[in-house]
Structures are given as structure tokens and as C-alpha cells.
């Protein structure tokens, strides 16, 4: 941890304001009135998971604050019409992973790019890009908000993370998904993590297209996470491995993400 803290972050994030300072909370407020019962009935996939059931039980102890935050976590991010898509979708953070193997596979059009789903799963999945692209796809036009103060609207196409998790079958002890990336910033691997609420959220996808074209290298080719209720830094690019874990302790710096480790960004970067 100390080693990481002493490493100077390599881009403008070092000078960024507190991650959520300028982002409004209206999306949370807008859904706060939805009752916990309504939220639970739409929650089949999650309710099959033992650790999530425990969270729900703690919510049943008349802890209204817990129930309210769970129901707002289920709300959808705003979607936009095609006409709202930004002319240019910026690339931020890593724009080209420094690993030599990345350049090699990029030259082959990412043929055979591996995606491993492992950790606390019954069925480890060793997938290729081609297999992932064959999976049921959905598209969504959403706004990406970076803490550096820019936003852009893009159309993302990919498979629901829930689909992959249903194939892999999470063990009861799984509570978080860790997203391992092919790039490093300042020599430190980029990674991110989310909980099971976001993992099964209907807009959480592993995307391969941006605006109906394969992801540009700057935007995370060939696979990236879209977790639409959260800020830009959570959307891991250059995805090679999804690991189910019971705790974030001991994973890299232990705070659940690259920017969380090096600059104390909030682990839940809600928009
Ligand atoms: N692997 C990886 N993922 C990453 C980053 C990165 O540097 N490496 N930067 C993050 C940040 S801060 C933002 S705002 C978005 C930028 O996505 P974009 O390049 O498509 O705009 O990716 C996020 N995911
Ligand atoms: Mo960002």
C-alpha cells in the first residue's frame, strides 16, 4: 500500500477534485420512493445468492436507509436517442496499453483475445473474444461522466455481465467482481471492482462495440466494462479477467480499484 501511495499518478487525475463533488445526486433521489418490496420482486438473480440474501435480511430489520439505498441502486441510468450521441468520444487514462503482447494481438484484430472468469465460481470460463461476441447482445446509449469534468454520450453494445455470471455460477461466498485489465498506469496494473447489485444490474455489460463499431483502442479494445450508474473510472477497459471474490482485502492495494488505491477515490462512484 505504501509503495503505491508514493507512486505519482500519471495523469490529470492527480489534480482532480473529490470524485463526486460536482456530480448531482438527482438519479438517487428520483428513485428513492420505490418500495423495497417492488425492488425485491425484480431481483430473482440476486436473491439466489446467499450473501445477497443476508444483505436483504439486514434490510428487513426496519432499516429504512438500507432499503432505500438498495432500491435506488436498482434504478436505471438515463438512456438517450441516437441523435444525442457525441461527435467525438474522448479516450482517457490509458490510450494504448504498454504491454508488448497488446500490440501483437491488436495487429491481429484481437483474434483470440482471452477473457477469463474465475475465482469463486462453480464453472471457470476461459472465453475468447469471438465467443463473447456470439453471446446475446444489448445496446444502450448513455452518458459517461469522468471526474476530470468531461462527459460524453455513446452507444455501447455488449453482453450482460449477468449472462456470464449465470454461466459461471457464483459460489455463495462471492460478494464482489474484480475486473483485471491489460494495462498499467505508472507501472501499476489498472483494475476495478463492483458488488453484486451492480454486477446484476440490467445495464451492466461487457461491451465490444462503441457507436456500432468495434471499440477503438483508446476506448478499451476489445472488451470493457460498462457500469452505467457509476463514474468513468469504474468502467474498466482492456478487460482480460473477471474474478469473483469474497473480499477486496489483499487485491492489489485493497481499496477495490486503481484510483481508489492511488488517490483515495470513492469505491462506489455513484453518479
Ligand atoms: N484499463 C483502464 N480502464 C480505465 C482507465 C484506464 O486508464 N485503464 N481509465 C478510466 C477512466 S478515469 C475513464 S474516465 C474511462 C475513460 O474511458 P474512455 O477512454 O473510453 O473515455 O475509462 C476508465 N477505465
Ligand atoms: Mo475518468
PDB file of C-alpha atoms and ligand atoms in Angstrom:
ATOM      1  CA  UNK A   1       0.000   0.000   0.000  1.00  0.00           C
ATOM      2  CA  UNK A   2       2.771   2.430   0.981  1.00  0.00           C
ATOM      3  CA  UNK A   3       4.614   1.673  -2.228  1.00  0.00           C
ATOM      4  CA  UNK A   4       1.542   2.538  -4.254  1.00  0.00           C
ATOM      5  CA  UNK A   5       0.875   5.784  -2.378  1.00  0.00           C
ATOM      6  CA  UNK A   6       4.391   7.004  -3.113  1.00  0.00           C
ATOM      7  CA  UNK A   7       3.991   6.448  -6.829  1.00  0.00           C
ATOM      8  CA  UNK A   8       2.925   9.643  -8.533  1.00  0.00           C
ATOM      9  CA  UNK A   9      -0.288   9.194 -10.529  1.00  0.00           C
ATOM     10  CA  UNK A  10       0.474   9.715 -14.189  1.00  0.00           C
ATOM     11  CA  UNK A  11      -2.301  11.920 -15.490  1.00  0.00           C
ATOM     12  CA  UNK A  12      -4.561  14.799 -14.594  1.00  0.00           C
ATOM     13  CA  UNK A  13      -6.486  12.698 -12.104  1.00  0.00           C
ATOM     14  CA  UNK A  14      -3.767  13.584  -9.627  1.00  0.00           C
ATOM     15  CA  UNK A  15      -5.170  17.094  -9.533  1.00  0.00           C
ATOM     16  CA  UNK A  16      -8.826  16.169  -9.877  1.00  0.00           C
ATOM     17  CA  UNK A  17     -11.328  17.323  -7.263  1.00  0.00           C
ATOM     18  CA  UNK A  18     -13.037  14.837  -4.977  1.00  0.00           C
ATOM     19  CA  UNK A  19     -14.613  12.349  -7.397  1.00  0.00           C
ATOM     20  CA  UNK A  20     -18.285  13.037  -6.846  1.00  0.00           C
ATOM     21  CA  UNK A  21     -18.063  16.652  -5.725  1.00  0.00           C
ATOM     22  CA  UNK A  22     -19.597  18.230  -8.818  1.00  0.00           C
ATOM     23  CA  UNK A  23     -21.945  15.404  -9.779  1.00  0.00           C
ATOM     24  CA  UNK A  24     -25.554  15.759  -8.683  1.00  0.00           C
ATOM     25  CA  UNK A  25     -27.399  13.047  -6.797  1.00  0.00           C
ATOM     26  CA  UNK A  26     -30.697  13.512  -8.593  1.00  0.00           C
ATOM     27  CA  UNK A  27     -30.771   9.982 -10.005  1.00  0.00           C
ATOM     28  CA  UNK A  28     -30.635   8.604  -6.478  1.00  0.00           C
ATOM     29  CA  UNK A  29     -33.344  10.925  -5.222  1.00  0.00           C
ATOM     30  CA  UNK A  30     -35.600  10.190  -8.167  1.00  0.00           C
ATOM     31  CA  UNK A  31     -35.941   6.522  -7.323  1.00  0.00           C
ATOM     32  CA  UNK A  32     -35.901   6.732  -3.551  1.00  0.00           C
ATOM     33  CA  UNK A  33     -39.695   6.400  -3.354  1.00  0.00           C
ATOM     34  CA  UNK A  34     -39.764   2.885  -4.875  1.00  0.00           C
ATOM     35  CA  UNK A  35     -40.654   0.412  -2.131  1.00  0.00           C
ATOM     36  CA  UNK A  36     -38.270  -2.314  -1.117  1.00  0.00           C
ATOM     37  CA  UNK A  37     -40.904  -4.972  -1.913  1.00  0.00           C
ATOM     38  CA  UNK A  38     -41.173  -3.826  -5.522  1.00  0.00           C
ATOM     39  CA  UNK A  39     -37.417  -3.836  -5.787  1.00  0.00           C
ATOM     40  CA  UNK A  40     -37.119  -7.329  -4.340  1.00  0.00           C
ATOM     41  CA  UNK A  41     -39.666  -8.885  -6.690  1.00  0.00           C
ATOM     42  CA  UNK A  42     -37.491  -7.872  -9.637  1.00  0.00           C
ATOM     43  CA  UNK A  43     -34.429  -9.282  -8.037  1.00  0.00           C
ATOM     44  CA  UNK A  44     -34.544 -13.007  -8.858  1.00  0.00           C
ATOM     45  CA  UNK A  45     -30.942 -13.463  -9.846  1.00  0.00           C
ATOM     46  CA  UNK A  46     -29.625 -11.711  -6.777  1.00  0.00           C
ATOM     47  CA  UNK A  47     -31.941 -13.420  -4.340  1.00  0.00           C
ATOM     48  CA  UNK A  48     -30.438 -16.776  -5.305  1.00  0.00           C
ATOM     49  CA  UNK A  49     -27.159 -15.632  -3.832  1.00  0.00           C
ATOM     50  CA  UNK A  50     -26.695 -16.328  -0.156  1.00  0.00           C
ATOM     51  CA  UNK A  51     -24.588 -13.321   0.736  1.00  0.00           C
ATOM     52  CA  UNK A  52     -27.023 -11.018  -1.014  1.00  0.00           C
ATOM     53  CA  UNK A  53     -29.880 -12.629   0.923  1.00  0.00           C
ATOM     54  CA  UNK A  54     -28.012 -11.714   4.081  1.00  0.00           C
ATOM     55  CA  UNK A  55     -27.857  -8.091   2.983  1.00  0.00           C
ATOM     56  CA  UNK A  56     -31.590  -8.196   2.349  1.00  0.00           C
ATOM     57  CA  UNK A  57     -32.280  -9.698   5.745  1.00  0.00           C
ATOM     58  CA  UNK A  58     -30.353  -6.901   7.390  1.00  0.00           C
ATOM     59  CA  UNK A  59     -32.569  -4.524   5.414  1.00  0.00           C
ATOM     60  CA  UNK A  60     -35.647  -6.228   6.850  1.00  0.00           C
ATOM     61  CA  UNK A  61     -34.643  -5.071  10.310  1.00  0.00           C
ATOM     62  CA  UNK A  62     -36.694  -1.954   9.637  1.00  0.00           C
ATOM     63  CA  UNK A  63     -33.541  -0.223   8.470  1.00  0.00           C
ATOM     64  CA  UNK A  64     -35.240   2.139   6.073  1.00  0.00           C
ATOM     65  CA  UNK A  65     -31.994   3.755   4.996  1.00  0.00           C
ATOM     66  CA  UNK A  66     -30.627   0.414   3.796  1.00  0.00           C
ATOM     67  CA  UNK A  67     -33.805  -0.421   1.885  1.00  0.00           C
ATOM     68  CA  UNK A  68     -33.910   2.982   0.270  1.00  0.00           C
ATOM     69  CA  UNK A  69     -30.355   2.778  -0.907  1.00  0.00           C
ATOM     70  CA  UNK A  70     -30.859  -0.753  -2.277  1.00  0.00           C
ATOM     71  CA  UNK A  71     -33.891   0.326  -4.290  1.00  0.00           C
ATOM     72  CA  UNK A  72     -32.102   3.336  -5.736  1.00  0.00           C
ATOM     73  CA  UNK A  73     -29.146   1.138  -6.646  1.00  0.00           C
ATOM     74  CA  UNK A  74     -31.548  -0.837  -8.878  1.00  0.00           C
ATOM     75  CA  UNK A  75     -32.697   2.225 -10.842  1.00  0.00           C
ATOM     76  CA  UNK A  76     -31.710   2.577 -14.471  1.00  0.00           C
ATOM     77  CA  UNK A  77     -29.240   5.139 -15.787  1.00  0.00           C
ATOM     78  CA  UNK A  78     -30.751   7.567 -18.270  1.00  0.00           C
ATOM     79  CA  UNK A  79     -30.683   6.458 -21.913  1.00  0.00           C
ATOM     80  CA  UNK A  80     -30.579   8.849 -24.873  1.00  0.00           C
ATOM     81  CA  UNK A  81     -31.699   8.869 -28.531  1.00  0.00           C
ATOM     82  CA  UNK A  82     -29.202   8.257 -31.358  1.00  0.00           C
ATOM     83  CA  UNK A  83     -29.314  11.988 -32.122  1.00  0.00           C
ATOM     84  CA  UNK A  84     -27.688  12.722 -28.755  1.00  0.00           C
ATOM     85  CA  UNK A  85     -24.540  10.648 -29.443  1.00  0.00           C
ATOM     86  CA  UNK A  86     -21.395  12.805 -29.088  1.00  0.00           C
ATOM     87  CA  UNK A  87     -19.433  13.501 -32.286  1.00  0.00           C
ATOM     88  CA  UNK A  88     -16.246  12.509 -30.504  1.00  0.00           C
ATOM     89  CA  UNK A  89     -15.985  10.126 -27.583  1.00  0.00           C
ATOM     90  CA  UNK A  90     -12.691  11.029 -25.866  1.00  0.00           C
ATOM     91  CA  UNK A  91     -10.154   8.437 -24.771  1.00  0.00           C
ATOM     92  CA  UNK A  92      -8.925   8.933 -21.226  1.00  0.00           C
ATOM     93  CA  UNK A  93      -6.399   7.307 -18.923  1.00  0.00           C
ATOM     94  CA  UNK A  94      -4.591   4.587 -20.853  1.00  0.00           C
ATOM     95  CA  UNK A  95      -4.960   5.141 -24.581  1.00  0.00           C
ATOM     96  CA  UNK A  96      -2.756   2.227 -25.633  1.00  0.00           C
ATOM     97  CA  UNK A  97      -1.725  -0.456 -23.132  1.00  0.00           C
ATOM     98  CA  UNK A  98       2.096  -0.536 -22.880  1.00  0.00           C
ATOM     99  CA  UNK A  99       2.338  -4.356 -22.844  1.00  0.00           C
ATOM    100  CA  UNK A 100       4.155  -5.642 -25.994  1.00  0.00           C
ATOM    101  CA  UNK A 101       1.669  -8.531 -26.216  1.00  0.00           C
ATOM    102  CA  UNK A 102      -1.124  -5.995 -26.560  1.00  0.00           C
ATOM    103  CA  UNK A 103       0.378  -4.516 -29.714  1.00  0.00           C
ATOM    104  CA  UNK A 104       0.834  -8.026 -31.125  1.00  0.00           C
ATOM    105  CA  UNK A 105      -2.770  -9.043 -30.607  1.00  0.00           C
ATOM    106  CA  UNK A 106      -4.055  -5.625 -31.718  1.00  0.00           C
ATOM    107  CA  UNK A 107      -2.293  -6.166 -35.059  1.00  0.00           C
ATOM    108  CA  UNK A 108      -4.272  -9.404 -35.442  1.00  0.00           C
ATOM    109  CA  UNK A 109      -7.544  -7.575 -34.887  1.00  0.00           C
ATOM    110  CA  UNK A 110      -7.675  -9.008 -31.346  1.00  0.00           C
ATOM    111  CA  UNK A 111      -8.300 -12.537 -32.668  1.00  0.00           C
ATOM    112  CA  UNK A 112      -8.247 -14.950 -29.743  1.00  0.00           C
ATOM    113  CA  UNK A 113      -8.241 -12.219 -27.062  1.00  0.00           C
ATOM    114  CA  UNK A 114      -8.813 -14.115 -23.803  1.00  0.00           C
ATOM    115  CA  UNK A 115     -11.438 -13.410 -21.175  1.00  0.00           C
ATOM    116  CA  UNK A 116     -11.155 -15.474 -18.016  1.00  0.00           C
ATOM    117  CA  UNK A 117     -13.999 -15.671 -15.492  1.00  0.00           C
ATOM    118  CA  UNK A 118     -12.694 -17.291 -12.327  1.00  0.00           C
ATOM    119  CA  UNK A 119     -12.355 -17.066  -8.567  1.00  0.00           C
ATOM    120  CA  UNK A 120     -15.420 -18.030  -6.516  1.00  0.00           C
ATOM    121  CA  UNK A 121     -17.314 -19.694  -9.374  1.00  0.00           C
ATOM    122  CA  UNK A 122     -18.500 -23.263  -9.944  1.00  0.00           C
ATOM    123  CA  UNK A 123     -17.554 -23.207 -13.650  1.00  0.00           C
ATOM    124  CA  UNK A 124     -14.447 -21.309 -14.608  1.00  0.00           C
ATOM    125  CA  UNK A 125     -14.887 -19.784 -18.073  1.00  0.00           C
ATOM    126  CA  UNK A 126     -11.980 -19.444 -20.465  1.00  0.00           C
ATOM    127  CA  UNK A 127     -13.515 -17.474 -23.282  1.00  0.00           C
ATOM    128  CA  UNK A 128     -12.203 -15.838 -26.425  1.00  0.00           C
ATOM    129  CA  UNK A 129     -13.350 -12.521 -27.853  1.00  0.00           C
ATOM    130  CA  UNK A 130     -15.079 -14.438 -30.639  1.00  0.00           C
ATOM    131  CA  UNK A 131     -17.120 -16.468 -28.141  1.00  0.00           C
ATOM    132  CA  UNK A 132     -18.062 -13.386 -26.147  1.00  0.00           C
ATOM    133  CA  UNK A 133     -19.237 -11.604 -29.281  1.00  0.00           C
ATOM    134  CA  UNK A 134     -21.548 -14.549 -30.040  1.00  0.00           C
ATOM    135  CA  UNK A 135     -23.422 -14.032 -26.774  1.00  0.00           C
ATOM    136  CA  UNK A 136     -26.804 -12.281 -26.559  1.00  0.00           C
ATOM    137  CA  UNK A 137     -26.122  -8.584 -27.091  1.00  0.00           C
ATOM    138  CA  UNK A 138     -27.810  -5.426 -25.926  1.00  0.00           C
ATOM    139  CA  UNK A 139     -27.171  -1.796 -26.797  1.00  0.00           C
ATOM    140  CA  UNK A 140     -27.585   1.302 -24.679  1.00  0.00           C
ATOM    141  CA  UNK A 141     -26.931   4.979 -25.326  1.00  0.00           C
ATOM    142  CA  UNK A 142     -25.682   6.504 -22.094  1.00  0.00           C
ATOM    143  CA  UNK A 143     -23.647   9.396 -20.763  1.00  0.00           C
ATOM    144  CA  UNK A 144     -20.163   8.743 -19.424  1.00  0.00           C
ATOM    145  CA  UNK A 145     -19.113  11.152 -16.654  1.00  0.00           C
ATOM    146  CA  UNK A 146     -15.414  11.474 -15.864  1.00  0.00           C
ATOM    147  CA  UNK A 147     -14.299  13.111 -12.619  1.00  0.00           C
ATOM    148  CA  UNK A 148     -11.968  15.316 -14.623  1.00  0.00           C
ATOM    149  CA  UNK A 149     -15.050  17.265 -15.631  1.00  0.00           C
ATOM    150  CA  UNK A 150     -15.994  15.972 -19.078  1.00  0.00           C
ATOM    151  CA  UNK A 151     -18.945  13.872 -20.229  1.00  0.00           C
ATOM    152  CA  UNK A 152     -19.740  12.131 -23.499  1.00  0.00           C
ATOM    153  CA  UNK A 153     -22.715  10.187 -24.825  1.00  0.00           C
ATOM    154  CA  UNK A 154     -22.046   6.941 -26.644  1.00  0.00           C
ATOM    155  CA  UNK A 155     -23.822   3.795 -27.790  1.00  0.00           C
ATOM    156  CA  UNK A 156     -22.398   0.687 -26.184  1.00  0.00           C
ATOM    157  CA  UNK A 157     -23.101  -2.879 -27.296  1.00  0.00           C
ATOM    158  CA  UNK A 158     -22.214  -5.992 -25.356  1.00  0.00           C
ATOM    159  CA  UNK A 159     -23.381  -8.929 -23.268  1.00  0.00           C
ATOM    160  CA  UNK A 160     -24.894  -8.523 -19.832  1.00  0.00           C
ATOM    161  CA  UNK A 161     -22.444  -9.374 -17.101  1.00  0.00           C
ATOM    162  CA  UNK A 162     -25.340 -11.305 -15.526  1.00  0.00           C
ATOM    163  CA  UNK A 163     -25.263 -13.681 -18.520  1.00  0.00           C
ATOM    164  CA  UNK A 164     -21.598 -14.500 -17.908  1.00  0.00           C
ATOM    165  CA  UNK A 165     -22.195 -14.910 -14.181  1.00  0.00           C
ATOM    166  CA  UNK A 166     -25.110 -17.269 -14.793  1.00  0.00           C
ATOM    167  CA  UNK A 167     -22.809 -19.402 -16.951  1.00  0.00           C
ATOM    168  CA  UNK A 168     -20.017 -19.331 -14.368  1.00  0.00           C
ATOM    169  CA  UNK A 169     -22.373 -19.834 -11.370  1.00  0.00           C
ATOM    170  CA  UNK A 170     -21.126 -17.748  -8.466  1.00  0.00           C
ATOM    171  CA  UNK A 171     -20.396 -19.570  -5.254  1.00  0.00           C
ATOM    172  CA  UNK A 172     -22.367 -18.476  -2.185  1.00  0.00           C
ATOM    173  CA  UNK A 173     -19.301 -16.753  -0.764  1.00  0.00           C
ATOM    174  CA  UNK A 174     -18.873 -14.425  -3.783  1.00  0.00           C
ATOM    175  CA  UNK A 175     -19.573 -10.777  -2.980  1.00  0.00           C
ATOM    176  CA  UNK A 176     -17.544  -8.715  -5.473  1.00  0.00           C
ATOM    177  CA  UNK A 177     -16.343  -8.940  -9.046  1.00  0.00           C
ATOM    178  CA  UNK A 178     -12.814  -7.747  -9.747  1.00  0.00           C
ATOM    179  CA  UNK A 179     -12.031  -6.594 -13.300  1.00  0.00           C
ATOM    180  CA  UNK A 180      -8.409  -7.113 -14.300  1.00  0.00           C
ATOM    181  CA  UNK A 181      -7.105  -5.042 -17.219  1.00  0.00           C
ATOM    182  CA  UNK A 182      -4.243  -5.470 -19.682  1.00  0.00           C
ATOM    183  CA  UNK A 183      -2.768  -2.017 -18.999  1.00  0.00           C
ATOM    184  CA  UNK A 184      -0.693  -0.374 -16.305  1.00  0.00           C
ATOM    185  CA  UNK A 185      -0.505   3.290 -15.302  1.00  0.00           C
ATOM    186  CA  UNK A 186       2.840   4.331 -13.825  1.00  0.00           C
ATOM    187  CA  UNK A 187       3.737   0.634 -13.742  1.00  0.00           C
ATOM    188  CA  UNK A 188       0.715  -0.320 -11.616  1.00  0.00           C
ATOM    189  CA  UNK A 189      -1.979  -2.585 -13.104  1.00  0.00           C
ATOM    190  CA  UNK A 190      -5.359  -0.952 -13.675  1.00  0.00           C
ATOM    191  CA  UNK A 191      -8.254  -2.796 -12.087  1.00  0.00           C
ATOM    192  CA  UNK A 192     -11.695  -2.122 -10.725  1.00  0.00           C
ATOM    193  CA  UNK A 193     -14.394  -3.884  -8.709  1.00  0.00           C
ATOM    194  CA  UNK A 194     -18.151  -3.770  -8.166  1.00  0.00           C
ATOM    195  CA  UNK A 195     -20.616  -5.514  -5.862  1.00  0.00           C
ATOM    196  CA  UNK A 196     -23.341  -7.971  -6.875  1.00  0.00           C
ATOM    197  CA  UNK A 197     -26.026  -5.285  -7.091  1.00  0.00           C
ATOM    198  CA  UNK A 198     -24.145  -3.588  -9.919  1.00  0.00           C
ATOM    199  CA  UNK A 199     -22.973  -6.909 -11.358  1.00  0.00           C
ATOM    200  CA  UNK A 200     -26.588  -7.996 -11.984  1.00  0.00           C
ATOM    201  CA  UNK A 201     -27.870  -4.511 -12.878  1.00  0.00           C
ATOM    202  CA  UNK A 202     -29.579  -4.718 -16.293  1.00  0.00           C
ATOM    203  CA  UNK A 203     -27.314  -2.043 -17.814  1.00  0.00           C
ATOM    204  CA  UNK A 204     -24.049  -3.597 -16.654  1.00  0.00           C
ATOM    205  CA  UNK A 205     -22.456  -5.077 -19.770  1.00  0.00           C
ATOM    206  CA  UNK A 206     -19.149  -6.256 -21.144  1.00  0.00           C
ATOM    207  CA  UNK A 207     -19.024  -4.091 -24.258  1.00  0.00           C
ATOM    208  CA  UNK A 208     -17.270  -4.751 -27.573  1.00  0.00           C
ATOM    209  CA  UNK A 209     -18.802  -2.007 -29.750  1.00  0.00           C
ATOM    210  CA  UNK A 210     -18.903   1.776 -29.406  1.00  0.00           C
ATOM    211  CA  UNK A 211     -21.298   3.522 -31.783  1.00  0.00           C
ATOM    212  CA  UNK A 212     -21.790   0.321 -33.806  1.00  0.00           C
ATOM    213  CA  UNK A 213     -18.051  -0.153 -34.460  1.00  0.00           C
ATOM    214  CA  UNK A 214     -15.575  -2.398 -32.609  1.00  0.00           C
ATOM    215  CA  UNK A 215     -14.178  -0.491 -29.623  1.00  0.00           C
ATOM    216  CA  UNK A 216     -11.334   1.826 -30.651  1.00  0.00           C
ATOM    217  CA  UNK A 217      -8.072   1.049 -28.863  1.00  0.00           C
ATOM    218  CA  UNK A 218      -8.322   4.306 -26.918  1.00  0.00           C
ATOM    219  CA  UNK A 219     -11.711   3.294 -25.577  1.00  0.00           C
ATOM    220  CA  UNK A 220     -10.650  -0.119 -24.292  1.00  0.00           C
ATOM    221  CA  UNK A 221     -10.454  -2.566 -27.206  1.00  0.00           C
ATOM    222  CA  UNK A 222     -11.508  -5.235 -27.447  1.00  0.00           C
ATOM    223  CA  UNK A 223     -13.630  -5.562 -24.262  1.00  0.00           C
ATOM    224  CA  UNK A 224     -14.556  -3.155 -21.478  1.00  0.00           C
ATOM    225  CA  UNK A 225     -16.958  -2.910 -18.594  1.00  0.00           C
ATOM    226  CA  UNK A 226     -19.926  -0.528 -18.697  1.00  0.00           C
ATOM    227  CA  UNK A 227     -21.410   0.021 -15.253  1.00  0.00           C
ATOM    228  CA  UNK A 228     -23.740   2.865 -16.058  1.00  0.00           C
ATOM    229  CA  UNK A 229     -24.725   4.021 -12.563  1.00  0.00           C
ATOM    230  CA  UNK A 230     -21.136   4.874 -11.739  1.00  0.00           C
ATOM    231  CA  UNK A 231     -18.409   7.341 -12.727  1.00  0.00           C
ATOM    232  CA  UNK A 232     -15.942   6.831 -15.579  1.00  0.00           C
ATOM    233  CA  UNK A 233     -13.052   5.372 -13.625  1.00  0.00           C
ATOM    234  CA  UNK A 234     -15.160   2.314 -12.694  1.00  0.00           C
ATOM    235  CA  UNK A 235     -15.571   1.339 -16.389  1.00  0.00           C
ATOM    236  CA  UNK A 236     -12.530  -0.924 -16.742  1.00  0.00           C
ATOM    237  CA  UNK A 237     -11.047  -1.039 -20.254  1.00  0.00           C
ATOM    238  CA  UNK A 238      -8.821  -3.746 -21.848  1.00  0.00           C
ATOM    239  CA  UNK A 239     -10.585  -6.422 -19.827  1.00  0.00           C
ATOM    240  CA  UNK A 240      -8.858  -9.799 -19.541  1.00  0.00           C
ATOM    241  CA  UNK A 241     -10.175 -11.344 -16.354  1.00  0.00           C
ATOM    242  CA  UNK A 242     -13.269 -11.173 -14.158  1.00  0.00           C
ATOM    243  CA  UNK A 243     -12.589 -12.628 -10.737  1.00  0.00           C
ATOM    244  CA  UNK A 244     -15.297 -13.344  -8.143  1.00  0.00           C
ATOM    245  CA  UNK A 245     -14.053 -12.719  -4.596  1.00  0.00           C
ATOM    246  CA  UNK A 246     -15.477 -12.591  -1.084  1.00  0.00           C
ATOM    247  CA  UNK A 247     -13.410  -9.582  -0.007  1.00  0.00           C
ATOM    248  CA  UNK A 248     -11.290  -6.881  -1.639  1.00  0.00           C
ATOM    249  CA  UNK A 249      -8.628  -7.156   1.062  1.00  0.00           C
ATOM    250  CA  UNK A 250      -5.357  -8.310  -0.426  1.00  0.00           C
ATOM    251  CA  UNK A 251      -6.347  -7.491  -4.015  1.00  0.00           C
ATOM    252  CA  UNK A 252      -3.711  -5.008  -5.271  1.00  0.00           C
ATOM    253  CA  UNK A 253      -3.851  -2.053  -2.808  1.00  0.00           C
ATOM    254  CA  UNK A 254      -7.011  -3.369  -1.149  1.00  0.00           C
ATOM    255  CA  UNK A 255      -9.344  -0.445  -1.876  1.00  0.00           C
ATOM    256  CA  UNK A 256     -11.068  -2.038  -4.850  1.00  0.00           C
ATOM    257  CA  UNK A 257      -9.635  -0.081  -7.758  1.00  0.00           C
ATOM    258  CA  UNK A 258      -6.598   1.624  -9.231  1.00  0.00           C
ATOM    259  CA  UNK A 259      -7.751   5.180  -8.449  1.00  0.00           C
ATOM    260  CA  UNK A 260      -9.160   4.110  -5.107  1.00  0.00           C
ATOM    261  CA  UNK A 261      -5.690   2.787  -4.200  1.00  0.00           C
ATOM    262  CA  UNK A 262      -3.526   5.605  -5.557  1.00  0.00           C
ATOM    263  CA  UNK A 263      -5.730   8.659  -4.957  1.00  0.00           C
ATOM    264  CA  UNK A 264      -8.447   7.614  -2.482  1.00  0.00           C
ATOM    265  CA  UNK A 265     -11.303   7.848  -4.961  1.00  0.00           C
ATOM    266  CA  UNK A 266     -14.588   6.557  -3.583  1.00  0.00           C
ATOM    267  CA  UNK A 267     -15.071   2.845  -4.189  1.00  0.00           C
ATOM    268  CA  UNK A 268     -18.739   3.455  -5.005  1.00  0.00           C
ATOM    269  CA  UNK A 269     -18.502   6.196  -7.618  1.00  0.00           C
ATOM    270  CA  UNK A 270     -22.234   6.839  -7.897  1.00  0.00           C
ATOM    271  CA  UNK A 271     -23.486   9.381 -10.407  1.00  0.00           C
TER     272      UNK A 271
HETATM  273  N1  LIG B   1      -7.937  -0.257 -18.059  1.00  0.00           N
HETATM  274  C1  LIG B   1      -8.266   1.015 -17.854  1.00  0.00           C
HETATM  275  N2  LIG B   1      -9.557   1.319 -17.689  1.00  0.00           N
HETATM  276  C2  LIG B   1      -9.935   2.594 -17.490  1.00  0.00           C
HETATM  277  C3  LIG B   1      -8.986   3.641 -17.429  1.00  0.00           C
HETATM  278  C4  LIG B   1      -7.621   3.298 -17.626  1.00  0.00           C
HETATM  279  O1  LIG B   1      -6.712   4.146 -17.608  1.00  0.00           O
HETATM  280  N3  LIG B   1      -7.306   1.963 -17.831  1.00  0.00           N
HETATM  281  N4  LIG B   1      -9.394   4.944 -17.206  1.00  0.00           N
HETATM  282  C5  LIG B   1     -10.719   5.130 -16.595  1.00  0.00           C
HETATM  283  C6  LIG B   1     -11.225   6.482 -16.657  1.00  0.00           C
HETATM  284  S1  LIG B   1     -10.694   7.574 -15.483  1.00  0.00           S
HETATM  285  C7  LIG B   1     -12.213   6.846 -17.520  1.00  0.00           C
HETATM  286  S2  LIG B   1     -12.935   8.372 -17.483  1.00  0.00           S
HETATM  287  C8  LIG B   1     -12.650   5.919 -18.569  1.00  0.00           C
HETATM  288  C9  LIG B   1     -12.347   6.548 -19.906  1.00  0.00           C
HETATM  289  O2  LIG B   1     -12.921   5.779 -20.926  1.00  0.00           O
HETATM  290  P1  LIG B   1     -12.666   6.238 -22.399  1.00  0.00           P
HETATM  291  O3  LIG B   1     -11.190   6.172 -22.640  1.00  0.00           O
HETATM  292  O4  LIG B   1     -13.449   5.337 -23.270  1.00  0.00           O
HETATM  293  O5  LIG B   1     -13.136   7.681 -22.499  1.00  0.00           O
HETATM  294  O6  LIG B   1     -12.029   4.662 -18.517  1.00  0.00           O
HETATM  295  C10 LIG B   1     -11.749   4.195 -17.234  1.00  0.00           C
HETATM  296  N5  LIG B   1     -11.248   2.855 -17.342  1.00  0.00           N
HETATM  297 MO1  LIG B   2     -12.145   9.394 -15.575  1.00  0.00          MO
END
